Amino acid sequence: MQMPEKIQILMRFVSNTIEKTETVPKKGRPYVYSQADMLLFFIVMQLKGIHQFKAMANYVKYHYAWFNFAAAPSRKTIRRRFIEMPGFIRWLLPCVAREVSQMDEHLSIRIGFVDKSIFKALGGIWHKKHKQAGIVPHPSIDTDASWGKSAYHGRFAARWRFGYGLHLIVNHLRFPLAACVTTADTPDKEQVGPLLNGLLPHLLILVGDTGYRAIRFLQQLWNRLEVFLLTCRPFLTCSKAKQWYNRRINRPEAQAIYGKRKPSVEPAFSLIKGLFGLQGQAQLPYRGIAKVQAFLLLTVATVQLMMVFNFIFNNNLGDTEHFKAYLL
């Protein structure tokens, strides 16, 4: 069975974007399986719920032609390429976003909305007292994970979770622009710099919640990168820097932009969780930072390519059924 024509068109777009943007050739031997084809393969595996590398190898043995593979990759190759995916996806997301923004002004990347969502680690919970004492009471515990406070359901419903944080920037249409994955205790603002790589100088305003509200950080972002980070409320004390910031965020246009944050970035996380069965108390399918990074970034790449697919074929951007129907 061959790849459906519409998926071929999507993959040509991805391949052309890679060729157009990649200025430094890969060192060493060229890939036997292209980055774009391997990305598609892992997206299909995750959507099908096939997470074990042995099961992936068994599946591709009979379907390798569908992914444009000349032969089926081995389990060892699949594992290695999966672990290598995060670096490629972090680079690709803003490349695709820039390319699509040139095709339609509605997909502009001038304003981004940033947030973090915490996903529960696979296995048992590592209580803080055990972690501090260096005691691992059960082998199922993911010792790479950490505790973080999740405010996804609102300030008064915030709760602690043991797991990993997905940091995400989207535009007003929930289209992913950039993403990275850390342990849950990593402060939100520490990841803004890495997230902005690839989006500058196109992105001018970044909108975030209280996790990004620190005047020194806001000043550094403006002075070094010329990005204005808009948060929810003004500062109470009045240094010159805070007065400058307060004047800017109190403008009606700034308030209008901030009003788009909640209906932009939070539904993007809901879309990811719905597509991959991660709602509520569901746990991640992998243990360890290397595999979790690959999986969570693949979920973001899936949503981005799904929206590109819908854009190309004039579907609603958030529609999941058309895309899944061609893949599953």
mmCIF file of C-alpha atoms in Angstrom:
data_model
loop_
_atom_site.group_PDB
_atom_site.id
_atom_site.type_symbol
_atom_site.label_atom_id
_atom_site.label_comp_id
_atom_site.label_asym_id
_atom_site.label_seq_id
_atom_site.Cartn_x
_atom_site.Cartn_y
_atom_site.Cartn_z
ATOM 1 C CA MET A 1 0.000 0.000 0.000
ATOM 2 C CA GLN A 2 1.321 3.446 -0.923
ATOM 3 C CA MET A 3 1.091 6.690 0.992
ATOM 4 C CA PRO A 4 -2.179 8.565 0.213
ATOM 5 C CA GLU A 5 -1.786 11.430 -2.245
ATOM 6 C CA LYS A 6 -2.829 14.100 0.260
ATOM 7 C CA ILE A 7 -0.217 12.910 2.770
ATOM 8 C CA GLN A 8 2.366 12.927 -0.038
ATOM 9 C CA ILE A 9 1.523 16.587 -0.692
ATOM 10 C CA LEU A 10 1.921 17.369 3.018
ATOM 11 C CA MET A 11 5.274 15.569 3.182
ATOM 12 C CA ARG A 12 6.533 17.402 0.095
ATOM 13 C CA PHE A 13 5.740 20.642 1.915
ATOM 14 C CA VAL A 14 7.731 19.433 4.958
ATOM 15 C CA SER A 15 10.662 18.239 2.828
ATOM 16 C CA ASN A 16 10.741 21.505 0.867
ATOM 17 C CA THR A 17 10.695 23.484 4.112
ATOM 18 C CA ILE A 18 13.638 21.450 5.438
ATOM 19 C CA GLU A 19 15.643 21.884 2.234
ATOM 20 C CA LYS A 20 14.864 25.590 2.069
ATOM 21 C CA THR A 21 15.846 26.263 5.694
ATOM 22 C CA GLU A 22 18.708 23.860 6.356
ATOM 23 C CA THR A 23 21.882 25.823 5.642
ATOM 24 C CA VAL A 24 24.428 23.485 7.273
ATOM 25 C CA PRO A 25 24.557 19.957 5.823
ATOM 26 C CA LYS A 26 24.486 17.003 8.206
ATOM 27 C CA LYS A 27 27.950 15.773 9.186
ATOM 28 C CA GLY A 28 28.879 12.143 8.620
ATOM 29 C CA ARG A 29 26.959 9.573 6.614
ATOM 30 C CA PRO A 30 23.633 10.731 5.127
ATOM 31 C CA TYR A 31 20.454 9.309 6.622
ATOM 32 C CA VAL A 32 19.164 6.072 5.109
ATOM 33 C CA TYR A 33 15.685 7.180 6.204
ATOM 34 C CA SER A 34 14.967 10.890 5.766
ATOM 35 C CA GLN A 35 14.060 13.056 8.741
ATOM 36 C CA ALA A 36 10.660 13.904 7.238
ATOM 37 C CA ASP A 37 9.763 10.241 6.629
ATOM 38 C CA MET A 38 10.889 9.183 10.109
ATOM 39 C CA LEU A 39 8.861 12.028 11.612
ATOM 40 C CA LEU A 40 5.754 10.790 9.816
ATOM 41 C CA PHE A 41 6.474 7.217 10.918
ATOM 42 C CA PHE A 42 6.689 8.193 14.594
ATOM 43 C CA ILE A 43 3.564 10.362 14.349
ATOM 44 C CA VAL A 44 1.606 7.391 13.003
ATOM 45 C CA MET A 45 3.022 5.104 15.701
ATOM 46 C CA GLN A 46 2.038 7.481 18.496
ATOM 47 C CA LEU A 47 -1.459 8.039 17.082
ATOM 48 C CA LYS A 48 -1.918 4.272 16.856
ATOM 49 C CA GLY A 49 -0.725 3.884 20.435
ATOM 50 C CA ILE A 50 2.308 1.791 19.439
ATOM 51 C CA HIS A 51 5.003 2.836 21.906
ATOM 52 C CA GLN A 52 7.347 -0.155 22.176
ATOM 53 C CA PHE A 53 10.230 -0.160 19.694
ATOM 54 C CA LYS A 54 9.826 -3.886 19.077
ATOM 55 C CA ALA A 55 6.164 -3.370 18.171
ATOM 56 C CA MET A 56 7.128 -0.473 15.872
ATOM 57 C CA ALA A 57 9.667 -2.712 14.113
ATOM 58 C CA ASN A 58 7.053 -5.441 13.672
ATOM 59 C CA TYR A 59 4.563 -2.945 12.225
ATOM 60 C CA VAL A 60 6.963 -1.314 9.768
ATOM 61 C CA LYS A 61 8.151 -4.710 8.545
ATOM 62 C CA TYR A 62 4.844 -5.033 6.652
ATOM 63 C CA HIS A 63 4.148 -1.336 5.950
ATOM 64 C CA TYR A 64 7.541 0.214 5.181
ATOM 65 C CA ALA A 65 6.549 1.205 1.612
ATOM 66 C CA TRP A 66 3.744 3.404 2.997
ATOM 67 C CA PHE A 67 6.404 5.619 4.625
ATOM 68 C CA ASN A 68 8.603 5.798 1.492
ATOM 69 C CA PHE A 69 11.156 3.492 3.126
ATOM 70 C CA ALA A 70 13.191 1.346 0.713
ATOM 71 C CA ALA A 71 13.331 -1.329 3.442
ATOM 72 C CA ALA A 72 12.102 -1.699 7.012
ATOM 73 C CA PRO A 73 14.336 -0.031 9.640
ATOM 74 C CA SER A 74 15.593 -2.258 12.450
ATOM 75 C CA ARG A 75 14.476 -1.920 16.062
ATOM 76 C CA LYS A 76 17.893 -0.463 16.921
ATOM 77 C CA THR A 77 17.561 2.165 14.183
ATOM 78 C CA ILE A 78 14.012 3.034 15.273
ATOM 79 C CA ARG A 79 15.119 3.519 18.889
ATOM 80 C CA ARG A 80 18.112 5.657 17.911
ATOM 81 C CA ARG A 81 16.109 7.882 15.563
ATOM 82 C CA PHE A 82 13.338 8.267 18.172
ATOM 83 C CA ILE A 83 15.825 9.516 20.771
ATOM 84 C CA GLU A 84 17.255 11.938 18.161
ATOM 85 C CA MET A 85 13.831 13.394 17.278
ATOM 86 C CA PRO A 86 13.675 16.225 19.890
ATOM 87 C CA GLY A 87 16.492 18.278 18.361
ATOM 88 C CA PHE A 88 15.009 17.957 14.894
ATOM 89 C CA ILE A 89 11.455 18.817 15.982
ATOM 90 C CA ARG A 90 12.555 21.862 18.016
ATOM 91 C CA TRP A 91 14.291 23.139 14.883
ATOM 92 C CA LEU A 92 11.459 22.213 12.509
ATOM 93 C CA LEU A 93 8.489 23.745 14.377
ATOM 94 C CA PRO A 94 9.484 27.418 13.864
ATOM 95 C CA CYS A 95 10.658 26.657 10.305
ATOM 96 C CA VAL A 96 7.198 25.359 9.375
ATOM 97 C CA ALA A 97 5.553 28.249 11.251
ATOM 98 C CA ARG A 98 7.582 30.827 9.303
ATOM 99 C CA GLU A 99 6.811 29.115 6.000
ATOM 100 C CA VAL A 100 3.063 28.934 6.637
ATOM 101 C CA SER A 101 2.932 32.546 7.859
ATOM 102 C CA GLN A 102 4.239 33.663 4.464
ATOM 103 C CA MET A 103 1.410 31.789 2.759
ATOM 104 C CA ASP A 104 -1.420 33.341 4.784
ATOM 105 C CA GLU A 105 -1.351 36.438 7.012
ATOM 106 C CA HIS A 106 -3.970 34.850 9.312
ATOM 107 C CA LEU A 107 -1.244 32.425 10.412
ATOM 108 C CA SER A 108 1.051 35.284 11.422
ATOM 109 C CA ILE A 109 3.747 34.660 14.029
ATOM 110 C CA ARG A 110 4.108 38.295 15.150
ATOM 111 C CA ILE A 111 2.233 37.567 18.410
ATOM 112 C CA GLY A 112 2.778 34.353 20.363
ATOM 113 C CA PHE A 113 1.082 32.906 23.446
ATOM 114 C CA VAL A 114 3.287 30.906 25.809
ATOM 115 C CA ASP A 115 2.471 28.504 28.638
ATOM 116 C CA LYS A 116 3.523 25.250 30.279
ATOM 117 C CA SER A 117 1.432 22.175 30.988
ATOM 118 C CA ILE A 118 2.558 19.353 33.269
ATOM 119 C CA PHE A 119 2.091 15.725 32.224
ATOM 120 C CA LYS A 120 2.122 12.887 34.752
ATOM 121 C CA ALA A 121 5.142 10.608 34.750
ATOM 122 C CA LEU A 122 4.757 6.911 34.021
ATOM 123 C CA GLY A 123 4.893 4.696 37.116
ATOM 124 C CA GLY A 124 4.777 5.486 40.797
ATOM 125 C CA ILE A 125 5.175 8.812 42.595
ATOM 126 C CA TRP A 126 8.523 9.758 44.095
ATOM 127 C CA HIS A 127 7.657 11.617 47.278
ATOM 128 C CA LYS A 128 9.874 14.563 48.133
ATOM 129 C CA LYS A 129 11.117 13.102 51.399
ATOM 130 C CA HIS A 130 12.270 9.946 49.578
ATOM 131 C CA LYS A 131 13.833 11.962 46.776
ATOM 132 C CA GLN A 132 15.762 14.164 49.191
ATOM 133 C CA ALA A 133 16.992 11.063 51.012
ATOM 134 C CA GLY A 134 17.985 9.374 47.741
ATOM 135 C CA ILE A 135 15.545 6.501 48.330
ATOM 136 C CA VAL A 136 13.691 4.955 45.365
ATOM 137 C CA PRO A 137 10.936 2.899 47.047
ATOM 138 C CA HIS A 138 9.673 1.237 43.834
ATOM 139 C CA PRO A 139 11.390 0.383 40.520
ATOM 140 C CA SER A 140 8.472 1.808 38.514
ATOM 141 C CA ILE A 141 9.335 5.376 39.595
ATOM 142 C CA ASP A 142 10.685 7.650 36.878
ATOM 143 C CA THR A 143 13.674 9.202 38.637
ATOM 144 C CA ASP A 144 14.127 11.818 35.886
ATOM 145 C CA ALA A 145 10.734 13.397 36.652
ATOM 146 C CA SER A 146 10.119 16.095 39.264
ATOM 147 C CA TRP A 147 7.307 17.880 41.084
ATOM 148 C CA GLY A 148 5.703 20.972 39.598
ATOM 149 C CA LYS A 149 2.628 23.053 40.359
ATOM 150 C CA SER A 150 0.009 22.823 37.650
ATOM 151 C CA ALA A 151 -2.345 25.805 37.419
ATOM 152 C CA TYR A 152 -4.040 24.563 34.257
ATOM 153 C CA HIS A 153 -7.474 24.483 35.908
ATOM 154 C CA GLY A 154 -7.172 27.926 37.458
ATOM 155 C CA ARG A 155 -5.371 29.598 40.343
ATOM 156 C CA PHE A 156 -7.607 28.130 43.055
ATOM 157 C CA ALA A 157 -7.592 24.617 41.554
ATOM 158 C CA ALA A 158 -3.807 24.450 41.138
ATOM 159 C CA ARG A 159 -2.242 21.175 42.275
ATOM 160 C CA TRP A 160 1.123 19.505 42.415
ATOM 161 C CA ARG A 161 2.014 16.924 39.789
ATOM 162 C CA PHE A 162 4.964 14.589 39.414
ATOM 163 C CA GLY A 163 6.124 14.533 35.823
ATOM 164 C CA TYR A 164 7.330 16.694 32.954
ATOM 165 C CA GLY A 165 6.531 20.140 31.572
ATOM 166 C CA LEU A 166 5.681 20.864 27.954
ATOM 167 C CA HIS A 167 6.479 24.528 27.161
ATOM 168 C CA LEU A 168 4.550 25.718 24.123
ATOM 169 C CA ILE A 169 4.186 28.874 22.019
ATOM 170 C CA VAL A 170 1.167 29.127 19.703
ATOM 171 C CA ASN A 171 -0.417 31.925 17.675
ATOM 172 C CA HIS A 172 -3.984 33.165 18.106
ATOM 173 C CA LEU A 173 -5.282 30.246 15.994
ATOM 174 C CA ARG A 174 -3.591 27.687 18.318
ATOM 175 C CA PHE A 175 -1.046 26.904 15.626
ATOM 176 C CA PRO A 176 2.170 25.671 17.338
ATOM 177 C CA LEU A 177 5.201 27.898 16.768
ATOM 178 C CA ALA A 178 7.772 26.379 19.138
ATOM 179 C CA ALA A 179 8.012 23.853 21.969
ATOM 180 C CA CYS A 180 10.418 22.255 24.403
ATOM 181 C CA VAL A 181 10.194 19.702 27.225
ATOM 182 C CA THR A 182 11.710 19.860 30.704
ATOM 183 C CA THR A 183 11.130 18.308 34.092
ATOM 184 C CA ALA A 184 8.089 19.749 35.865
ATOM 185 C CA ASP A 185 10.049 21.920 38.323
ATOM 186 C CA THR A 186 11.819 23.980 35.627
ATOM 187 C CA PRO A 187 10.668 27.641 35.937
ATOM 188 C CA ASP A 188 8.538 28.795 33.009
ATOM 189 C CA LYS A 189 10.615 31.859 32.167
ATOM 190 C CA GLU A 190 13.890 29.904 31.854
ATOM 191 C CA GLN A 191 12.645 28.312 28.628
ATOM 192 C CA VAL A 192 11.556 31.499 26.864
ATOM 193 C CA GLY A 193 14.993 32.148 25.348
ATOM 194 C CA PRO A 194 15.350 28.651 23.798
ATOM 195 C CA LEU A 195 11.741 28.776 22.597
ATOM 196 C CA LEU A 196 12.316 32.027 20.733
ATOM 197 C CA ASN A 197 15.174 30.568 18.683
ATOM 198 C CA GLY A 198 13.903 30.419 15.121
ATOM 199 C CA LEU A 199 11.034 32.867 15.701
ATOM 200 C CA LEU A 200 13.102 36.055 15.790
ATOM 201 C CA PRO A 201 12.915 38.701 14.428
ATOM 202 C CA HIS A 202 9.392 37.814 13.263
ATOM 203 C CA LEU A 203 7.826 37.466 16.720
ATOM 204 C CA LEU A 204 7.364 40.861 18.404
ATOM 205 C CA ILE A 205 5.003 40.230 21.333
ATOM 206 C CA LEU A 206 4.861 37.214 23.636
ATOM 207 C CA VAL A 207 1.893 36.781 25.974
ATOM 208 C CA GLY A 208 2.215 34.773 29.196
ATOM 209 C CA ASP A 209 0.726 34.325 32.659
ATOM 210 C CA THR A 210 2.181 35.092 36.102
ATOM 211 C CA GLY A 211 4.923 32.466 35.693
ATOM 212 C CA TYR A 212 6.718 34.941 33.403
ATOM 213 C CA ARG A 213 6.133 38.098 35.508
ATOM 214 C CA ALA A 214 9.552 39.276 36.731
ATOM 215 C CA ILE A 215 10.674 42.795 35.831
ATOM 216 C CA ARG A 216 14.370 41.949 35.322
ATOM 217 C CA PHE A 217 13.453 39.091 33.011
ATOM 218 C CA LEU A 218 10.970 41.274 31.087
ATOM 219 C CA GLN A 219 13.603 43.989 30.692
ATOM 220 C CA GLN A 220 16.254 41.535 29.491
ATOM 221 C CA LEU A 221 13.871 40.097 26.936
ATOM 222 C CA TRP A 222 13.130 43.562 25.573
ATOM 223 C CA ASN A 223 16.708 44.869 25.645
ATOM 224 C CA ARG A 224 18.380 41.757 24.206
ATOM 225 C CA LEU A 225 15.755 40.350 21.834
ATOM 226 C CA GLU A 226 13.333 43.260 21.311
ATOM 227 C CA VAL A 227 10.438 41.030 22.340
ATOM 228 C CA PHE A 228 7.787 42.522 24.614
ATOM 229 C CA LEU A 229 6.362 39.961 27.036
ATOM 230 C CA LEU A 230 2.829 40.862 28.046
ATOM 231 C CA THR A 231 1.572 39.447 31.370
ATOM 232 C CA CYS A 232 -1.728 39.679 33.140
ATOM 233 C CA ARG A 233 -1.476 42.612 35.554
ATOM 234 C CA PRO A 234 0.654 45.690 36.358
ATOM 235 C CA PHE A 235 3.278 45.859 39.095
ATOM 236 C CA LEU A 236 2.256 47.533 42.362
ATOM 237 C CA THR A 237 5.588 49.113 43.281
ATOM 238 C CA CYS A 238 6.825 51.796 40.945
ATOM 239 C CA SER A 239 10.445 51.709 39.857
ATOM 240 C CA LYS A 240 11.077 53.380 36.491
ATOM 241 C CA ALA A 241 11.173 50.004 34.746
ATOM 242 C CA LYS A 242 7.870 48.958 36.304
ATOM 243 C CA GLN A 243 6.248 52.277 35.427
ATOM 244 C CA TRP A 244 7.374 51.824 31.816
ATOM 245 C CA TYR A 245 5.939 48.305 31.789
ATOM 246 C CA ASN A 246 2.673 49.305 33.474
ATOM 247 C CA ARG A 247 2.037 52.069 30.917
ATOM 248 C CA ARG A 248 2.412 49.587 28.097
ATOM 249 C CA ILE A 249 0.177 46.817 29.457
ATOM 250 C CA ASN A 250 -2.580 49.232 30.511
ATOM 251 C CA ARG A 251 -3.202 50.285 26.925
ATOM 252 C CA PRO A 252 -6.504 49.022 25.468
ATOM 253 C CA GLU A 253 -4.721 47.233 22.612
ATOM 254 C CA ALA A 254 -2.498 45.381 25.105
ATOM 255 C CA GLN A 255 -5.521 44.271 27.116
ATOM 256 C CA ALA A 256 -7.206 43.072 23.920
ATOM 257 C CA ILE A 257 -4.148 40.994 23.016
ATOM 258 C CA TYR A 258 -3.924 39.497 26.509
ATOM 259 C CA GLY A 259 -7.596 38.540 26.298
ATOM 260 C CA LYS A 260 -6.700 36.127 23.489
ATOM 261 C CA ARG A 261 -4.216 34.140 25.625
ATOM 262 C CA LYS A 262 -6.605 31.778 27.354
ATOM 263 C CA PRO A 263 -8.599 30.805 24.223
ATOM 264 C CA SER A 264 -5.327 30.243 22.338
ATOM 265 C CA VAL A 265 -2.752 28.294 24.326
ATOM 266 C CA GLU A 266 -4.916 26.332 26.780
ATOM 267 C CA PRO A 267 -7.098 24.754 24.053
ATOM 268 C CA ALA A 268 -3.869 23.790 22.269
ATOM 269 C CA PHE A 269 -2.902 21.679 25.279
ATOM 270 C CA SER A 270 -6.424 20.236 25.377
ATOM 271 C CA LEU A 271 -6.101 19.259 21.717
ATOM 272 C CA ILE A 272 -2.808 17.462 22.390
ATOM 273 C CA LYS A 273 -4.235 15.643 25.407
ATOM 274 C CA GLY A 274 -7.356 14.620 23.511
ATOM 275 C CA LEU A 275 -5.448 13.300 20.494
ATOM 276 C CA PHE A 276 -3.082 11.193 22.590
ATOM 277 C CA GLY A 277 -5.270 10.108 25.508
ATOM 278 C CA LEU A 278 -3.505 12.219 28.134
ATOM 279 C CA GLN A 279 -6.544 13.788 29.808
ATOM 280 C CA GLY A 280 -7.129 13.753 33.558
ATOM 281 C CA GLN A 281 -4.898 11.365 35.486
ATOM 282 C CA ALA A 282 -3.499 9.595 32.413
ATOM 283 C CA GLN A 283 0.220 8.951 32.519
ATOM 284 C CA LEU A 284 2.824 9.384 29.813
ATOM 285 C CA PRO A 285 3.642 6.204 27.834
ATOM 286 C CA TYR A 286 7.418 6.518 28.377
ATOM 287 C CA ARG A 287 9.804 6.800 31.290
ATOM 288 C CA GLY A 288 12.961 8.963 31.288
ATOM 289 C CA ILE A 289 13.601 12.460 29.966
ATOM 290 C CA ALA A 290 15.033 11.313 26.600
ATOM 291 C CA LYS A 291 11.956 9.316 25.572
ATOM 292 C CA VAL A 292 9.456 11.724 27.139
ATOM 293 C CA GLN A 293 11.006 14.645 25.245
ATOM 294 C CA ALA A 294 10.664 12.745 21.978
ATOM 295 C CA PHE A 295 7.058 11.748 22.676
ATOM 296 C CA LEU A 296 5.770 15.157 23.825
ATOM 297 C CA LEU A 297 7.495 17.011 20.989
ATOM 298 C CA LEU A 298 5.990 14.491 18.563
ATOM 299 C CA THR A 299 2.542 15.378 19.912
ATOM 300 C CA VAL A 300 3.206 19.052 19.112
ATOM 301 C CA ALA A 301 4.592 18.212 15.655
ATOM 302 C CA THR A 302 1.458 16.126 15.017
ATOM 303 C CA VAL A 303 -0.830 19.063 15.820
ATOM 304 C CA GLN A 304 1.242 21.439 13.707
ATOM 305 C CA LEU A 305 1.304 19.137 10.653
ATOM 306 C CA MET A 306 -2.397 18.385 11.121
ATOM 307 C CA MET A 307 -3.102 22.130 10.932
ATOM 308 C CA VAL A 308 -0.850 22.506 7.875
ATOM 309 C CA PHE A 309 -2.769 19.622 6.273
ATOM 310 C CA ASN A 310 -6.095 21.317 7.074
ATOM 311 C CA PHE A 311 -4.790 24.645 5.765
ATOM 312 C CA ILE A 312 -3.671 23.083 2.453
ATOM 313 C CA PHE A 313 -6.981 21.295 1.918
ATOM 314 C CA ASN A 314 -9.277 24.043 3.265
ATOM 315 C CA ASN A 315 -10.499 22.189 6.349
ATOM 316 C CA ASN A 316 -11.107 23.741 9.739
ATOM 317 C CA LEU A 317 -7.638 24.147 11.304
ATOM 318 C CA GLY A 318 -8.596 22.281 14.466
ATOM 319 C CA ASP A 319 -10.284 19.368 12.693
ATOM 320 C CA THR A 320 -8.661 16.056 13.666
ATOM 321 C CA GLU A 321 -10.777 13.532 11.789
ATOM 322 C CA HIS A 322 -9.652 14.244 8.202
ATOM 323 C CA PHE A 323 -5.974 14.011 9.109
ATOM 324 C CA LYS A 324 -6.378 10.868 11.207
ATOM 325 C CA ALA A 325 -8.471 9.210 8.500
ATOM 326 C CA TYR A 326 -5.503 9.326 6.112
ATOM 327 C CA LEU A 327 -2.991 8.120 8.696
ATOM 328 C CA LEU A 328 -4.799 5.373 10.613
#
